[in-house]
Coordinates of C-alpha atoms in Angstrom, one line a residue:
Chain A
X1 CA 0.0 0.0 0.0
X2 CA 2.7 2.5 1.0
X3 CA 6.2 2.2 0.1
X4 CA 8.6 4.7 1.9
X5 CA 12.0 4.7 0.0
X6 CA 15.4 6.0 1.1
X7 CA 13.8 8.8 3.0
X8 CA 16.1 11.5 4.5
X9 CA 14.8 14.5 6.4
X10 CA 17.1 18.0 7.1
X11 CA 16.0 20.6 9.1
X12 CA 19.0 23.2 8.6
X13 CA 22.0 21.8 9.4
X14 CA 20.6 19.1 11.4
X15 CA 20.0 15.3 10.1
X16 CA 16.6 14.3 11.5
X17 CA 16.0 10.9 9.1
X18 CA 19.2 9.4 7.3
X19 CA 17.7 6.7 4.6
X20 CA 14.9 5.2 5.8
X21 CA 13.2 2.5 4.4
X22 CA 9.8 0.5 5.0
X23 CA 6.9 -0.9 3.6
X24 CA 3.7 -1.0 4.9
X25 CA 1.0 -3.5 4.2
X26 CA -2.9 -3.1 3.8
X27 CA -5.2 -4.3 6.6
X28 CA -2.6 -4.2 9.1
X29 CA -1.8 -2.3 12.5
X30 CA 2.0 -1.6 12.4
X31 CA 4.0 0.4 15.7
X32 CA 6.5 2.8 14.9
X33 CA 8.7 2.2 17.9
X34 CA 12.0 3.2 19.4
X35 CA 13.4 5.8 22.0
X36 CA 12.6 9.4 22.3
X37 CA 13.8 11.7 19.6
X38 CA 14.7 9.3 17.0
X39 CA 12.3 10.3 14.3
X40 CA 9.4 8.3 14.9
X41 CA 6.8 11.5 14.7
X42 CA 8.8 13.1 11.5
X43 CA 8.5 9.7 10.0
X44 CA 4.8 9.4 10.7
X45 CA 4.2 13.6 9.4
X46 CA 6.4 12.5 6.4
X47 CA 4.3 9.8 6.0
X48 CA 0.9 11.7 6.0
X49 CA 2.3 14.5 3.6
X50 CA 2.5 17.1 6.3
X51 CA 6.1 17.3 6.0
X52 CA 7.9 16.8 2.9
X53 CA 11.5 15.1 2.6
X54 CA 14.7 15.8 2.0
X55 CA 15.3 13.2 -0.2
X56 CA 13.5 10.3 -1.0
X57 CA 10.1 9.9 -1.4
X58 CA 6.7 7.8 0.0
X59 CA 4.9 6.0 -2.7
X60 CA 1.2 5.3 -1.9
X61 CA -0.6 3.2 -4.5
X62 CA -2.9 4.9 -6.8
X63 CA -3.0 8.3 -5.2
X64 CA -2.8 11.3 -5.3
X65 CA -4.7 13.7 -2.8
X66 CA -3.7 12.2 0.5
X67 CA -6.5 13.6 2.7
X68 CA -8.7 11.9 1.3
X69 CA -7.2 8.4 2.2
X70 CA -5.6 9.3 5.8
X71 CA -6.6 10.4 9.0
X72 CA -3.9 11.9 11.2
X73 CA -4.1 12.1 15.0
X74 CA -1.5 14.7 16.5
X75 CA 0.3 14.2 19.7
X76 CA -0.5 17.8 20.8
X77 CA -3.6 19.8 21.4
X78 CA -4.5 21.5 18.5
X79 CA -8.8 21.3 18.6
X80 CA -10.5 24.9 19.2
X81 CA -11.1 24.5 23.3
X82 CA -13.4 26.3 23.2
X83 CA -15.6 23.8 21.3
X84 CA -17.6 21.7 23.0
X85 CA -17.2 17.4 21.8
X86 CA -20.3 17.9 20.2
X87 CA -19.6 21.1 18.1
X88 CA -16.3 19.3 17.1
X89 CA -18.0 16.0 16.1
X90 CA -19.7 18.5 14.0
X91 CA -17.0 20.3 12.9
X92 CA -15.3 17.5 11.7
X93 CA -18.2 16.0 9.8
X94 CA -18.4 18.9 8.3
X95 CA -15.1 19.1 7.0
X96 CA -14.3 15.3 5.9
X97 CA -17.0 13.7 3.8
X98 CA -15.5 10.1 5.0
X99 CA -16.5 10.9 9.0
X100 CA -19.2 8.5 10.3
X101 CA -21.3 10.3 12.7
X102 CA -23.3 7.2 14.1
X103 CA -19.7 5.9 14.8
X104 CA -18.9 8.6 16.0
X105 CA -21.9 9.0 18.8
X106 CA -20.7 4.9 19.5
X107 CA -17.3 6.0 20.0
X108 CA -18.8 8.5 22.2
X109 CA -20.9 6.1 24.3
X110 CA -18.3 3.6 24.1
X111 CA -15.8 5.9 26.1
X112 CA -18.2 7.4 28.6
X113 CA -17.9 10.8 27.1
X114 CA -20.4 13.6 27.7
X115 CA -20.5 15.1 24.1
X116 CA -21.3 18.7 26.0
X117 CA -18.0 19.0 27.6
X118 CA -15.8 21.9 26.6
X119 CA -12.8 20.7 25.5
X120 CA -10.6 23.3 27.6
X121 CA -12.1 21.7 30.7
X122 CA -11.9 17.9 29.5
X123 CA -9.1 15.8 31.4
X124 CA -5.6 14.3 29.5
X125 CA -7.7 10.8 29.8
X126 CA -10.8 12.0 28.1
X127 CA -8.9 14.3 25.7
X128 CA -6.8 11.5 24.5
X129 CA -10.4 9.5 24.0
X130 CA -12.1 12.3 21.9
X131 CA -9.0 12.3 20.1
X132 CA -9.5 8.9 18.8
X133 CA -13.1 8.8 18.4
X134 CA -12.4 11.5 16.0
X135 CA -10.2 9.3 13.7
X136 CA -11.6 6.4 14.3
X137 CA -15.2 7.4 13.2
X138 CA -13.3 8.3 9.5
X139 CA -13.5 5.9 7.1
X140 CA -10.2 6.8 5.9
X141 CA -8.3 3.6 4.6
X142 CA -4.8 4.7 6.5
X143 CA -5.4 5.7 10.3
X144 CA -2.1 7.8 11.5
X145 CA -2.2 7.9 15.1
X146 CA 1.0 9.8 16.8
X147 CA 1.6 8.9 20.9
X148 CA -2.4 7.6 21.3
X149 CA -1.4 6.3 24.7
X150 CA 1.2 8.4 26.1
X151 CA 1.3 10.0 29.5
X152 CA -2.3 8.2 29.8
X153 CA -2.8 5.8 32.8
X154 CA -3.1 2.3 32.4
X155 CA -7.0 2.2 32.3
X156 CA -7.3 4.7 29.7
X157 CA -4.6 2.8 27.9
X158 CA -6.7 -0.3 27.9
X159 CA -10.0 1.2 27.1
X160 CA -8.2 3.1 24.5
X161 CA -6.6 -0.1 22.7
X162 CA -10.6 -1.8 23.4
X163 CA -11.9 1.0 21.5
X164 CA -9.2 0.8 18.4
X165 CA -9.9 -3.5 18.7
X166 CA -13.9 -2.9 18.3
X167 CA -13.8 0.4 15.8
X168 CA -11.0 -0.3 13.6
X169 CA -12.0 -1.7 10.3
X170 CA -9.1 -3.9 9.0
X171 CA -10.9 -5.3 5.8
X172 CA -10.6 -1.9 4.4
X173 CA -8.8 0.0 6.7
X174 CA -4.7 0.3 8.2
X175 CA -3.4 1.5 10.8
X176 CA -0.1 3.4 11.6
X177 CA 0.7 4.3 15.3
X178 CA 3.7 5.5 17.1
X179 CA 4.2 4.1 20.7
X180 CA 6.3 3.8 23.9
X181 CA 4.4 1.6 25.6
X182 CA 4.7 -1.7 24.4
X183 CA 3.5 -3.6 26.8
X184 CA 0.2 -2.7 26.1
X185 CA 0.3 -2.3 22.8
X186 CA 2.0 -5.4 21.8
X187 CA -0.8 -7.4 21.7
X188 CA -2.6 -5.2 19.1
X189 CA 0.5 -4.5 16.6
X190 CA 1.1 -7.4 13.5
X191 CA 4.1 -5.4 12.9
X192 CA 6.7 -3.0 14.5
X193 CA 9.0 -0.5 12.8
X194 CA 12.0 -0.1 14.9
X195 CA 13.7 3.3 14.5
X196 CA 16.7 4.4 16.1
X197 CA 18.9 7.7 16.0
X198 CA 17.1 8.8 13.0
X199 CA 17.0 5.7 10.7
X200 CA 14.5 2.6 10.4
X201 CA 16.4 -0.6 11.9
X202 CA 14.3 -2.7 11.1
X203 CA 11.1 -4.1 10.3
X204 CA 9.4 -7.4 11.8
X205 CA 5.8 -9.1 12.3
X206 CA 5.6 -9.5 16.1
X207 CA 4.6 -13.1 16.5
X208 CA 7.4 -13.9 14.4
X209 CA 9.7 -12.2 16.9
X210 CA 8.4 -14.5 19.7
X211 CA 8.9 -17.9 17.1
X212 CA 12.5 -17.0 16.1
X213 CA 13.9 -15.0 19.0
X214 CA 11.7 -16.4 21.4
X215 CA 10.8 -13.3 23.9
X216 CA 8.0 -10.7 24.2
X217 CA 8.8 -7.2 22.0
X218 CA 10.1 -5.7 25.2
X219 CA 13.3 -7.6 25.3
X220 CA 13.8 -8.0 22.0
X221 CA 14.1 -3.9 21.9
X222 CA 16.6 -3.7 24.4
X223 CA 18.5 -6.2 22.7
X224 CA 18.5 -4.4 19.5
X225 CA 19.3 -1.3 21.6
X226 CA 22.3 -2.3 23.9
Chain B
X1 CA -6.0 -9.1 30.0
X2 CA -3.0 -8.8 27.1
X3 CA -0.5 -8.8 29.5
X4 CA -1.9 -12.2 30.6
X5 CA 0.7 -14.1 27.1
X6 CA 3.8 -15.4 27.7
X7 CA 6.8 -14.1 25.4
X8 CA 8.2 -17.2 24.5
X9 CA 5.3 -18.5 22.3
X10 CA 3.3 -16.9 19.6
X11 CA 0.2 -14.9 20.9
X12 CA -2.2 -16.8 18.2
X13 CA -0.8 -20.5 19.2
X14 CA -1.3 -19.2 22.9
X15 CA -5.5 -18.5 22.6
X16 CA -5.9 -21.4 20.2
X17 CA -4.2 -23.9 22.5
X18 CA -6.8 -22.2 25.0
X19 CA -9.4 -23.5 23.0
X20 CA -8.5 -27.0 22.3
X21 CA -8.2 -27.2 25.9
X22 CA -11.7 -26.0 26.9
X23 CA -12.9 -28.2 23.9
X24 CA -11.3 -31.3 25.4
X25 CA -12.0 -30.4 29.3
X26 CA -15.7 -30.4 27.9
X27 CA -16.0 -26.4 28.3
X28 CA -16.9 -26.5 25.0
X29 CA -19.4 -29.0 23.0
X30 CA -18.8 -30.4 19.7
X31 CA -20.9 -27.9 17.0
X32 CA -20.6 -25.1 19.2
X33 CA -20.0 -21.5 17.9
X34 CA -17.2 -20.0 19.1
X35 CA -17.1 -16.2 19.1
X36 CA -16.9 -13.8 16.6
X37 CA -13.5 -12.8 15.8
X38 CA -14.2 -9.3 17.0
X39 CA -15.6 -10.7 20.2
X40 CA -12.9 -12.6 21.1
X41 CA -10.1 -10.1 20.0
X42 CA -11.8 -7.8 22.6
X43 CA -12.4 -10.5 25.0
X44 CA -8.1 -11.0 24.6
X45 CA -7.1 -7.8 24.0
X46 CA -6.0 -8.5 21.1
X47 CA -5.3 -8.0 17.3
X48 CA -8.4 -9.0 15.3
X49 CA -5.8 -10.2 13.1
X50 CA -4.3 -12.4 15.2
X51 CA -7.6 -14.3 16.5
X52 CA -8.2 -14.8 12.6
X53 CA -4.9 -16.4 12.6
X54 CA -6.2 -18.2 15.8
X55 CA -9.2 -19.8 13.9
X56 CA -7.2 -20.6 10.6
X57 CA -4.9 -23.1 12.7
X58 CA -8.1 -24.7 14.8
X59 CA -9.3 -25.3 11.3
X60 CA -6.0 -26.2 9.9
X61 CA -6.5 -29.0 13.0
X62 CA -9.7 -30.0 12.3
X63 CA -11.0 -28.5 14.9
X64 CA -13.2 -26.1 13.9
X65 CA -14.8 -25.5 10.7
X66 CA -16.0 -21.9 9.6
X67 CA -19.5 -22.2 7.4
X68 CA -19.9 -19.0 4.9
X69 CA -22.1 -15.8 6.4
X70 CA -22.3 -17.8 10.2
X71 CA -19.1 -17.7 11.7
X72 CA -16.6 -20.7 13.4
X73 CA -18.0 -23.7 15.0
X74 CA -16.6 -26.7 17.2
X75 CA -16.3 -29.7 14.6
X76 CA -19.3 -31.9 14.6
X77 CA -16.6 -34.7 15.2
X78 CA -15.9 -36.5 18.5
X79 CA -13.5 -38.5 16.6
X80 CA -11.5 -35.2 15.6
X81 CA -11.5 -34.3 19.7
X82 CA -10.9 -37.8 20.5
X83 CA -7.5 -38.3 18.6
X84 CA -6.6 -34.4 20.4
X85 CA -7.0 -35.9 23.4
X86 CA -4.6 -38.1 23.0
X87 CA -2.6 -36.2 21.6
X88 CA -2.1 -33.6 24.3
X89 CA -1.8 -36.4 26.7
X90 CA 1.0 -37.7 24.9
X91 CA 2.3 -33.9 25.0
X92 CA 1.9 -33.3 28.2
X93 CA 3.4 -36.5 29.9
X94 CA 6.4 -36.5 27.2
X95 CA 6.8 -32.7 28.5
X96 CA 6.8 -34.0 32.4
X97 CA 8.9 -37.3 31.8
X98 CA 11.9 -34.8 30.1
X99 CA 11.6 -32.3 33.0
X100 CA 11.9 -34.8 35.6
X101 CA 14.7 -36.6 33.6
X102 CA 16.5 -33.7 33.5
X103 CA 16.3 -33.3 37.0
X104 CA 17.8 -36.2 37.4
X105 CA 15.0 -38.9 38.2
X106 CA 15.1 -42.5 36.9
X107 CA 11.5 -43.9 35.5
X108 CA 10.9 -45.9 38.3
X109 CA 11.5 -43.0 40.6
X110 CA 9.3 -41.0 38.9
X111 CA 6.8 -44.3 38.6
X112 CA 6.4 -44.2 42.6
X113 CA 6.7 -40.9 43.1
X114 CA 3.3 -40.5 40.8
X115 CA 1.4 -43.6 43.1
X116 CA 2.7 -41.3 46.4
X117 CA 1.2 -38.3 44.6
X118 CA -2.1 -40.6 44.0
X119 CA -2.2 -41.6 47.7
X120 CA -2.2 -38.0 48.9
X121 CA -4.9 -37.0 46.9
X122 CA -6.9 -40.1 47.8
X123 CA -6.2 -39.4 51.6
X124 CA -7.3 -35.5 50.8

């Protein structure tokens, strides 16, 4: 589906991504994984045409205008706060003629949210939640999702991986996440992209880790990174 | 949930193994439907994916059969849970008579040690 080849990114003098390389399979949930500040966000924005390489480029079969085929999910904040969840349900149904609003109000339920919240009062737990109700209600073939689960505690996590298990629809749709926390994500990845200082190390299906190597993602990481 | 797997064994081997062993323990009848793969993947915690995988190797094994627009079912066959049975059996005690062997027990060690292990839990 996608085919990212020999992708470098500079910012001034600065190398951010130094050749990476990866390919990245319909109908599949795939981690972008690896330590702080080695490139797994510029990837993803590279990725999602926000951010345009150096050199290299990212093939994606048979199209052209790539907001029509992705949804992107930013780390930071960046809805109006002073929206309340309903008004941006609306907002972004408004804007994206693939958003599924009875999804949507299931997405709602599903995470106990109260769709008259402001959003400058909700909590990091229920902001991280509307966050992914509103990609996962698209029915965008390539979900991006950058940090879902990070600084979230482990409840959230959990409802938050239940949520992408129930909503996600991997007959006709992909997923693309970037994640520290592999324990609980592991169980939900068929494939991790390991990146480390600024380049893609490799690229693995994680049940094949535990047949070959025999151990859980976690050590297998370290192993790569010590 | 997830974190429930151990990391030295494919997560999809893992819940399918589960299954043959509620299927043999009588958990689980012969024609029943097992869930949905959605329902299960949220049940595990896991990659829908991976409890597709799941149901590929039970019927891979004969064990279950998927019919068109209905879902997965338990096979029909006792004959099919039958030979299982004995297969895990064989499993199991081949797994136990290495482990003990290793430890350094001869068979008729192990042999007496079993009919001790039956007296307790006679006397229990």
């Amino acid at each position: 589906m996608i085919r990212i080849a020999n992708v470098s990114k500079k910012i001034r003098f600065k190398h951010i991504l130094s050749n990476c390389k990866a390919k990245i399979d319909k109908g599949k949930i795939i981690g972008i994984i690896g330590e702080n500040g080695c490139g797994k966000t510029t990837i993803l924005k590279i990725i999602a045409g926000i951010m345009q390489p150096s050199s290299g480029s990212v093939k994606i079969s048979n199209i052209n205008d790539m907001s029509n085929v992705m949804a992107y999910c930013h780390d930071s904040d960046y809805f109006y706060p002073y929206f309340t969840i309903k008004q941006l349900i609306d907002y972004y149904q408004s804007q994206y003629s693939d958003f599924d609003i009875e999804k949507a109000n299931r997405l709602i339920e599903f995470f106990h949210l109260n769709e008259n919240e402001k959003i400058k009062y909700l909590s990091k737990g229920q902001l991280g939640r509307v966050k992914i109700t509103v990609t996962l209600a698209r029915k965008a073939p390539l979900l991006m999702l950058d940090e879902p689960l990070s600084g979230l505690d482990p409840l959230v996590k959990q409802k938050i991986v239940k949520g992408i298990i129930e909503y996600v629809d991997l007959d006709n749709q992909t997923i693309l996440l970037t994640t520290h926390e592999l324990l609980e994500v592991e169980p939900l990845l068929d494939e991790v992209i390991v990146m480390r200082e600024g380049t893609i190390v490799t690229q693995r299906e994680v049940e094949d880790i535990r047949i070959t190597e025999g151990k859980g993602l976690n050590h297998w990481l370290e192993e790569i990174y010590l | 949930m997830a974190q429930h797997f151990r990391t030295d064994k494919p997560i999809y081997l893992q819940i399918a193994d589960q299954i043959i062993q509620e299927i043999i323990s009588g958990k689980k009848h012969t024609g029943d439907k097992l869930p949905s793969v959605r329902e299960l993947a949220l049940e595990e915690g896991v990659n829908p994916n991976t409890i597709q995988r799941v149901y590929r190797e039970l019927e891979g094994k004969k064990i279950a059969v998927t019919k068109r627009g209905q879902g997965t079912f338990v096979t029909e066959s006792h004959e099919v849970i039958d030979r299982w049975r004995k297969e895990l059996v064989k499993q199991y005690v081949e797994q136990f008579m290495q482990d003990m062997k290793g430890l350094g027990f001869t068979s008729d060690e192990i042999q007496s040690n079993l009919s001790q292990y039956k007296e307790r839990e006679v006397n229990d």
